[in-house]
Amino acid sequence: MDTKIIPAADETAVITAAVHLTSGNLVGLPTETVYGLGANGLNPEAVAKIFQVKGRPQDNPLILHIADPEQMELFCKDIPDSAYRLAEAFWPGPLTMVLPAKDIVPLSTRAGLPTVAVRCPDCEITRRIIRAASVPVAAPSANISGKPSTTTAQHVYHDHAGKIPLIVDGGACQVGVESTIVDLTEERPRLLRPGGITPEALIAVLGDLIIDKAVTAQIDKDEVVKAPGMKYRHYAPAEPVIIVSGSREKAAAYIHCHFEPGDRVLCFEEELPLYADCNPLSYGQEADVSTLSAGLFAALRELDDSSIGKVYARCPTGGGIAYAVQNRLQKAAAFHIVDAEVTA
Ligand code: TXA
Ligand code: MG
């Protein structure tokens, strides 16, 4: 199969993508977070292709993307007031809500769960495509399962050339990490995945938020979790990643002491001079954490090379979007973290 990349500015992009979706084909689509691998979310055969092409475990449900916030009512039932308040505050935007599903949502889209994850992305071209197709779009991040997510059309092409007919090129994703996921099906709202909408912003609207265990710790493969996707090794390049925390000086001392030929250092732009002899790669500026979230996955993909030994990674501290960057790096490192303040 020939894989065509069509620029979002091309006047035929919307109709071409919509026709592929309504024909049951897969389309690589931009969003403000990461690129998705989209299919008609109401068509089980089309949805099955996502699992097949991505190599995704069958028990991992998909996010249903809608063009406008009001469409939440078409696919979800027993919607609590908190969902309307979150939609009002953050949609369109990088927020996914888990709500009780209506029967119209096929079981394959939600991996057999009674709930469905919905999101209205802040990406004009993709919302126009969804409107033109007149169906909600089920889309996971477009990376091959387990690998770092796709933040450019070229990343999607790299992973799926020859396997999907079309990728819509909307440029590099601004947020760079996937949407925040909040489960609203229990008495208290629960954060299943941190992302572009920060925990602080959620609490300001909800007044309450439980942080799910899967956000902060490695989950055993057999454990039952709220977001099935969180238990798999994620975002990971081929080689081991080790996060080195602590001050700039202590971290540099630790890394220089343990660095072996073939290893790499993933660091902040401000730290590049410190690692001049350690083959460093910067993923953004520590002083502007949004550049770190925007650059993280492209850097992890560049480091996905089996000839590399280990990757020593520097991670931002603090809340806000830094919390999502910490979560993705910790998952990439399978929670292997060394504190250079206490370890020599
Ligand atoms: O930013 C994003 O959310 C991107 C773009 C394409 O929109 N999509 C994305 O999808 O990150 P994916 O499939 O890579 O991650 C979806 C996560 C998985 O961890 C999955 O387990 C969880 O959402 N999820 C989906 N439906 C769920 C449900 N009904 N209950 C709990 N978790 C759910
Ligand atoms: Mg993903």
Coordinates of C-alpha atoms and ligand atoms in Angstrom, one line a residue:
M1 CA 0.0 0.0 0.0
D2 CA 1.2 3.5 -0.9
T3 CA 1.2 5.8 2.1
K4 CA 0.4 9.4 1.1
I5 CA 1.2 12.4 3.3
I6 CA -1.2 15.3 2.6
P7 CA -0.5 18.8 4.1
A8 CA -3.3 20.1 6.3
A9 CA -3.3 23.2 4.1
D10 CA -4.1 21.2 1.0
E11 CA -7.7 22.0 0.1
T12 CA -8.5 18.3 -0.5
A13 CA -7.1 17.2 2.9
V14 CA -10.4 17.2 4.8
I15 CA -12.5 15.4 2.3
T16 CA -9.7 12.8 1.4
A17 CA -9.3 12.0 5.1
A18 CA -13.0 11.8 5.8
V19 CA -13.6 9.5 2.8
H20 CA -10.9 7.1 4.1
L21 CA -12.4 7.1 7.5
T22 CA -15.9 6.4 6.3
S23 CA -14.5 3.6 4.1
G24 CA -13.1 1.9 7.1
N25 CA -9.4 2.8 6.5
L26 CA -6.8 4.2 8.9
V27 CA -5.6 7.7 8.8
G28 CA -2.7 9.3 10.6
L29 CA -4.1 12.5 12.1
P30 CA -2.5 15.5 13.9
T31 CA -3.7 16.7 17.3
E32 CA -2.3 19.3 19.7
T33 CA -0.8 16.5 21.8
V34 CA 0.6 13.8 19.6
Y35 CA -0.4 12.3 16.2
G36 CA -3.1 9.7 16.3
L37 CA -3.8 6.6 14.2
G38 CA -7.5 7.2 13.5
A39 CA -10.4 5.0 12.4
N40 CA -14.2 5.2 12.4
G41 CA -14.8 4.6 16.1
L42 CA -18.2 3.1 15.5
N43 CA -16.9 0.5 13.0
P44 CA -15.5 -2.6 14.7
E45 CA -13.7 -3.8 11.6
A46 CA -11.9 -0.4 11.2
V47 CA -11.1 -0.4 14.9
A48 CA -9.6 -3.9 14.6
K49 CA -7.1 -2.5 12.0
I50 CA -5.8 -0.1 14.6
F51 CA -4.9 -2.9 17.0
Q52 CA -3.4 -4.9 14.2
V53 CA -1.3 -2.1 12.6
K54 CA -0.1 -0.8 16.0
G55 CA 0.5 -4.2 17.6
R56 CA -1.6 -3.0 20.5
P57 CA -2.8 -5.5 23.2
Q58 CA -6.5 -6.2 22.8
D59 CA -7.3 -5.2 26.4
N60 CA -6.2 -1.6 25.9
P61 CA -9.1 0.6 25.0
L62 CA -9.0 3.6 22.6
I63 CA -9.9 7.3 23.0
L64 CA -12.9 8.4 21.0
H65 CA -12.3 11.8 19.4
I66 CA -15.2 14.2 18.9
A67 CA -15.5 17.4 16.9
D68 CA -17.5 19.4 19.4
P69 CA -18.0 19.1 23.2
E70 CA -21.7 18.6 22.8
Q71 CA -21.1 15.2 21.0
M72 CA -20.1 13.8 24.4
E73 CA -23.8 13.1 24.9
L74 CA -24.0 11.0 21.8
F75 CA -21.6 8.4 23.2
C76 CA -21.7 8.7 27.0
K77 CA -24.5 8.3 29.5
D78 CA -25.0 9.2 33.2
I79 CA -22.8 12.2 32.6
P80 CA -21.9 13.9 35.9
D81 CA -22.0 17.7 36.3
S82 CA -18.2 17.6 36.8
A83 CA -17.8 16.4 33.1
Y84 CA -19.7 19.4 31.9
R85 CA -17.6 21.7 34.0
L86 CA -14.3 20.2 32.7
A87 CA -15.6 20.3 29.1
E88 CA -16.5 24.0 29.5
A89 CA -13.0 24.8 31.0
F90 CA -10.7 22.6 28.8
W91 CA -12.4 21.5 25.6
P92 CA -11.3 21.7 22.9
G93 CA -8.0 20.7 24.5
P94 CA -5.6 18.0 25.8
L95 CA -8.1 16.4 28.2
T96 CA -9.7 13.0 28.0
M97 CA -12.6 12.0 30.2
V98 CA -13.6 8.4 31.1
L99 CA -17.4 8.2 31.3
P100 CA -20.1 5.4 31.1
A101 CA -20.5 4.4 27.5
K102 CA -23.7 4.3 25.5
D103 CA -24.3 1.0 23.6
I104 CA -23.6 2.7 20.3
V105 CA -19.8 2.6 21.1
P106 CA -18.6 -0.8 20.0
L107 CA -17.0 -3.1 22.6
S108 CA -13.8 -3.3 20.5
T109 CA -13.3 0.5 20.8
R110 CA -13.5 0.3 24.6
A111 CA -11.9 -3.1 24.9
G112 CA -15.0 -4.6 26.5
L113 CA -15.3 -2.0 29.3
P114 CA -18.6 -0.4 30.3
T115 CA -16.8 3.0 30.0
V116 CA -15.4 5.1 27.1
A117 CA -12.7 7.7 27.0
V118 CA -13.7 10.8 25.0
R119 CA -11.7 13.8 23.9
C120 CA -12.3 16.9 21.8
P121 CA -8.9 17.8 20.5
D122 CA -7.7 21.4 20.0
C123 CA -6.8 20.9 16.4
E124 CA -8.9 22.6 13.8
I125 CA -8.0 20.3 10.8
T126 CA -8.8 17.1 12.7
R127 CA -12.1 18.5 14.1
R128 CA -13.0 19.4 10.5
I129 CA -12.2 15.9 9.4
I130 CA -14.3 14.4 12.1
R131 CA -17.2 16.7 11.2
A132 CA -16.9 15.8 7.5
A133 CA -16.8 12.1 8.2
S134 CA -19.8 12.4 10.6
V135 CA -18.3 9.7 12.9
P136 CA -16.2 9.9 16.0
V137 CA -12.6 8.9 15.5
A138 CA -11.0 6.3 17.7
A139 CA -7.3 7.0 17.8
P140 CA -4.4 5.9 19.9
S141 CA -1.1 7.6 19.7
A142 CA 0.2 6.6 16.2
N143 CA 3.5 5.0 17.4
I144 CA 4.1 1.3 17.3
S145 CA 3.0 -0.1 20.6
G146 CA 5.5 0.5 23.4
K147 CA 7.6 2.9 21.4
P148 CA 7.8 6.7 21.9
S149 CA 4.8 8.6 20.7
T150 CA 4.6 10.4 17.3
T151 CA 4.8 14.2 17.3
T152 CA 5.3 14.7 13.5
A153 CA 3.8 13.3 10.3
Q154 CA 7.3 11.9 9.6
H155 CA 7.2 9.9 12.8
V156 CA 3.9 8.4 11.7
Y157 CA 5.4 7.6 8.3
H158 CA 8.4 6.0 9.8
D159 CA 6.3 3.6 11.9
H160 CA 3.5 2.9 9.4
A161 CA 4.7 3.5 5.8
G162 CA 3.1 0.9 3.5
K163 CA 0.5 0.0 6.2
I164 CA -1.9 2.9 6.1
P165 CA -3.1 4.9 3.1
L166 CA -3.0 8.5 4.4
I167 CA -1.3 10.8 6.9
V168 CA -2.5 14.4 7.3
D169 CA 0.5 16.6 8.0
G170 CA -0.4 19.4 10.5
G171 CA 3.2 20.1 11.5
A172 CA 4.8 19.4 14.8
C173 CA 2.5 18.9 17.8
Q174 CA 2.6 21.8 20.2
V175 CA 2.0 20.0 23.5
G176 CA 4.0 17.0 22.7
V177 CA 2.8 14.6 25.4
E178 CA -0.6 12.9 25.3
S179 CA -3.7 14.2 26.9
T180 CA -4.5 14.2 30.6
I181 CA -7.0 11.4 31.4
V182 CA -9.5 11.8 34.2
D183 CA -11.9 9.0 35.2
L184 CA -15.3 10.4 36.3
T185 CA -17.1 7.1 36.8
E186 CA -16.4 6.8 40.5
E187 CA -17.5 9.0 43.4
R188 CA -14.2 10.9 43.3
P189 CA -12.4 12.0 40.1
R190 CA -9.2 10.1 39.4
L191 CA -6.2 11.1 37.4
L192 CA -5.2 8.2 35.2
R193 CA -2.6 9.9 33.1
P194 CA -1.0 13.4 33.5
G195 CA -0.8 15.5 30.4
G196 CA -1.3 19.0 29.0
I197 CA -4.0 19.9 31.5
T198 CA -2.2 20.0 34.8
P199 CA -3.4 18.5 38.1
E200 CA -3.5 22.0 39.5
A201 CA -5.9 23.1 36.8
L202 CA -8.1 20.1 37.3
I203 CA -8.3 20.6 41.0
A204 CA -9.3 24.3 40.4
V205 CA -12.4 23.0 38.6
L206 CA -13.1 19.8 40.4
G207 CA -12.1 20.7 43.9
D208 CA -10.8 17.1 44.3
L209 CA -8.6 14.6 42.5
I210 CA -7.2 11.2 43.3
I211 CA -3.9 10.4 41.6
D212 CA -4.1 6.8 40.4
K213 CA -1.3 4.4 41.5
A214 CA -0.4 3.7 37.9
V215 CA 0.8 7.3 37.5
T216 CA 3.5 7.1 40.0
A217 CA 4.6 3.4 40.1
Q218 CA 5.4 0.5 37.9
I219 CA 2.3 -1.7 37.5
D220 CA 2.5 -5.5 37.4
K221 CA 1.4 -7.0 34.1
D222 CA -1.3 -9.1 35.9
E223 CA -2.6 -6.2 38.0
V224 CA -6.1 -4.9 37.3
V225 CA -5.8 -1.1 36.7
K226 CA -8.2 1.6 35.7
A227 CA -6.3 2.6 32.5
P228 CA -5.1 -0.6 31.0
G229 CA -2.6 1.2 28.9
M230 CA -0.6 2.3 32.0
K231 CA 0.7 -1.2 32.9
Y232 CA 2.6 -1.7 29.7
R233 CA 6.3 -0.6 29.2
H234 CA 5.9 2.7 27.4
Y235 CA 7.5 5.4 25.4
A236 CA 10.7 3.4 25.5
P237 CA 13.7 3.4 23.2
A238 CA 15.5 0.1 22.6
E239 CA 18.1 0.6 25.3
P240 CA 17.8 1.1 29.1
V241 CA 17.0 4.6 30.3
I242 CA 18.2 5.8 33.7
I243 CA 16.9 9.0 35.2
V244 CA 19.6 10.9 37.2
S245 CA 18.0 13.3 39.6
G246 CA 19.7 16.0 41.8
S247 CA 21.5 19.2 41.3
R248 CA 23.2 19.9 38.0
E249 CA 26.7 19.4 39.5
K250 CA 25.9 16.2 41.4
A251 CA 24.1 14.7 38.4
A252 CA 27.0 15.5 36.0
A253 CA 29.5 14.0 38.5
Y254 CA 27.4 10.8 38.7
I255 CA 27.0 10.5 34.9
H256 CA 30.7 11.2 34.2
C257 CA 31.7 8.5 36.7
H258 CA 29.3 5.8 35.2
F259 CA 29.4 6.8 31.5
E260 CA 30.7 4.1 29.2
P261 CA 31.5 4.3 25.4
G262 CA 28.2 4.0 23.4
D263 CA 26.1 5.6 26.2
R264 CA 24.2 8.8 25.6
V265 CA 23.0 11.7 27.8
L266 CA 19.5 13.2 27.3
C267 CA 19.6 16.6 29.0
F268 CA 18.4 20.2 29.1
E269 CA 19.8 22.6 26.6
E270 CA 21.4 24.6 29.4
E271 CA 23.4 21.4 30.4
L272 CA 24.9 20.6 27.0
P273 CA 28.3 22.1 27.8
L274 CA 28.5 19.9 30.9
Y275 CA 28.3 16.7 28.8
A276 CA 30.4 17.8 25.8
D277 CA 32.3 14.4 25.9
C278 CA 29.2 12.3 26.6
N279 CA 27.4 12.5 23.2
P280 CA 24.5 14.6 24.7
L281 CA 21.1 15.2 23.2
S282 CA 19.0 18.2 24.4
Y283 CA 15.2 17.9 24.4
G284 CA 14.4 21.5 25.4
Q285 CA 15.1 24.2 27.9
E286 CA 14.8 23.6 31.6
A287 CA 13.8 27.3 32.0
D288 CA 10.8 26.7 29.7
V289 CA 9.3 23.3 30.5
S290 CA 6.8 23.5 27.6
T291 CA 9.8 23.0 25.2
L292 CA 10.7 19.9 27.1
S293 CA 7.2 18.4 26.7
A294 CA 7.2 19.4 23.0
G295 CA 10.7 17.9 22.4
L296 CA 10.7 14.7 24.6
F297 CA 9.2 12.2 22.2
A298 CA 11.3 13.3 19.2
A299 CA 14.4 12.9 21.3
L300 CA 13.4 9.5 22.7
R301 CA 12.7 8.4 19.1
E302 CA 16.2 9.6 18.0
L303 CA 17.6 7.6 20.9
D304 CA 15.7 4.4 19.8
D305 CA 18.8 2.8 18.4
S306 CA 20.0 -0.6 19.4
S307 CA 23.6 0.4 19.0
I308 CA 23.3 2.8 22.0
G309 CA 24.3 1.4 25.4
K310 CA 22.4 3.2 28.1
V311 CA 20.8 6.6 28.2
Y312 CA 21.2 8.8 31.2
A313 CA 18.3 11.2 31.4
R314 CA 17.7 14.5 33.1
C315 CA 14.2 15.2 34.2
P316 CA 12.5 18.5 35.2
T317 CA 11.1 18.9 38.7
G318 CA 8.0 20.5 40.0
G319 CA 4.3 20.5 39.0
G320 CA 2.4 21.8 36.0
I321 CA 3.4 20.3 32.6
A322 CA 6.7 19.1 34.3
Y323 CA 4.5 16.5 36.0
A324 CA 3.6 14.9 32.7
V325 CA 7.2 15.0 31.4
Q326 CA 8.3 13.3 34.6
N327 CA 5.6 10.6 34.1
R328 CA 6.6 9.9 30.5
L329 CA 10.3 9.7 31.3
Q330 CA 9.7 7.5 34.4
K331 CA 7.7 5.1 32.2
A332 CA 10.5 5.2 29.5
A333 CA 13.0 4.4 32.3
A334 CA 10.7 1.7 33.9
F335 CA 11.0 3.8 37.0
H336 CA 14.8 3.4 37.2
I337 CA 15.8 6.6 39.0
V338 CA 19.2 7.4 40.6
D339 CA 19.4 10.3 43.1
A340 CA 22.8 11.8 42.5
E341 CA 22.5 13.7 45.8
V342 CA 22.9 10.4 47.7
T343 CA 24.5 8.1 45.2
A344 CA 28.1 8.6 44.0
Ligands
TXA1 O1 -3.4 12.9 23.5 C1 -3.9 11.8 23.4 O2 -4.7 11.3 24.2 C2 -3.6 10.9 22.1 C3 -4.1 11.7 20.9 C4 -4.0 10.9 19.6 O3 -5.4 12.1 21.1 N1 -4.1 9.6 22.2 C5 -3.6 8.7 23.1 O4 -4.1 7.4 23.0 O5 -2.7 8.9 23.8 P1 -3.4 6.1 23.6 O6 -4.3 5.0 23.1 O7 -2.0 6.1 23.3 O8 -3.7 6.2 25.1 C6 -5.0 6.1 25.6 C7 -5.0 5.7 27.1 C8 -4.5 4.3 27.3 O9 -3.7 4.3 28.4 C9 -5.8 3.6 27.6 O10 -5.7 2.5 28.4 C10 -6.7 4.7 28.3 O11 -6.3 5.8 27.5 N2 -8.1 4.5 28.1 C11 -8.8 4.4 27.0 N3 -10.1 4.1 27.3 C12 -10.2 4.0 28.6 C13 -11.3 3.7 29.5 N4 -12.5 3.4 29.1 N5 -11.0 3.6 30.8 C14 -9.8 3.8 31.2 N6 -8.7 4.1 30.4 C15 -8.9 4.2 29.1
MG2 MG 0.0 5.7 23.4

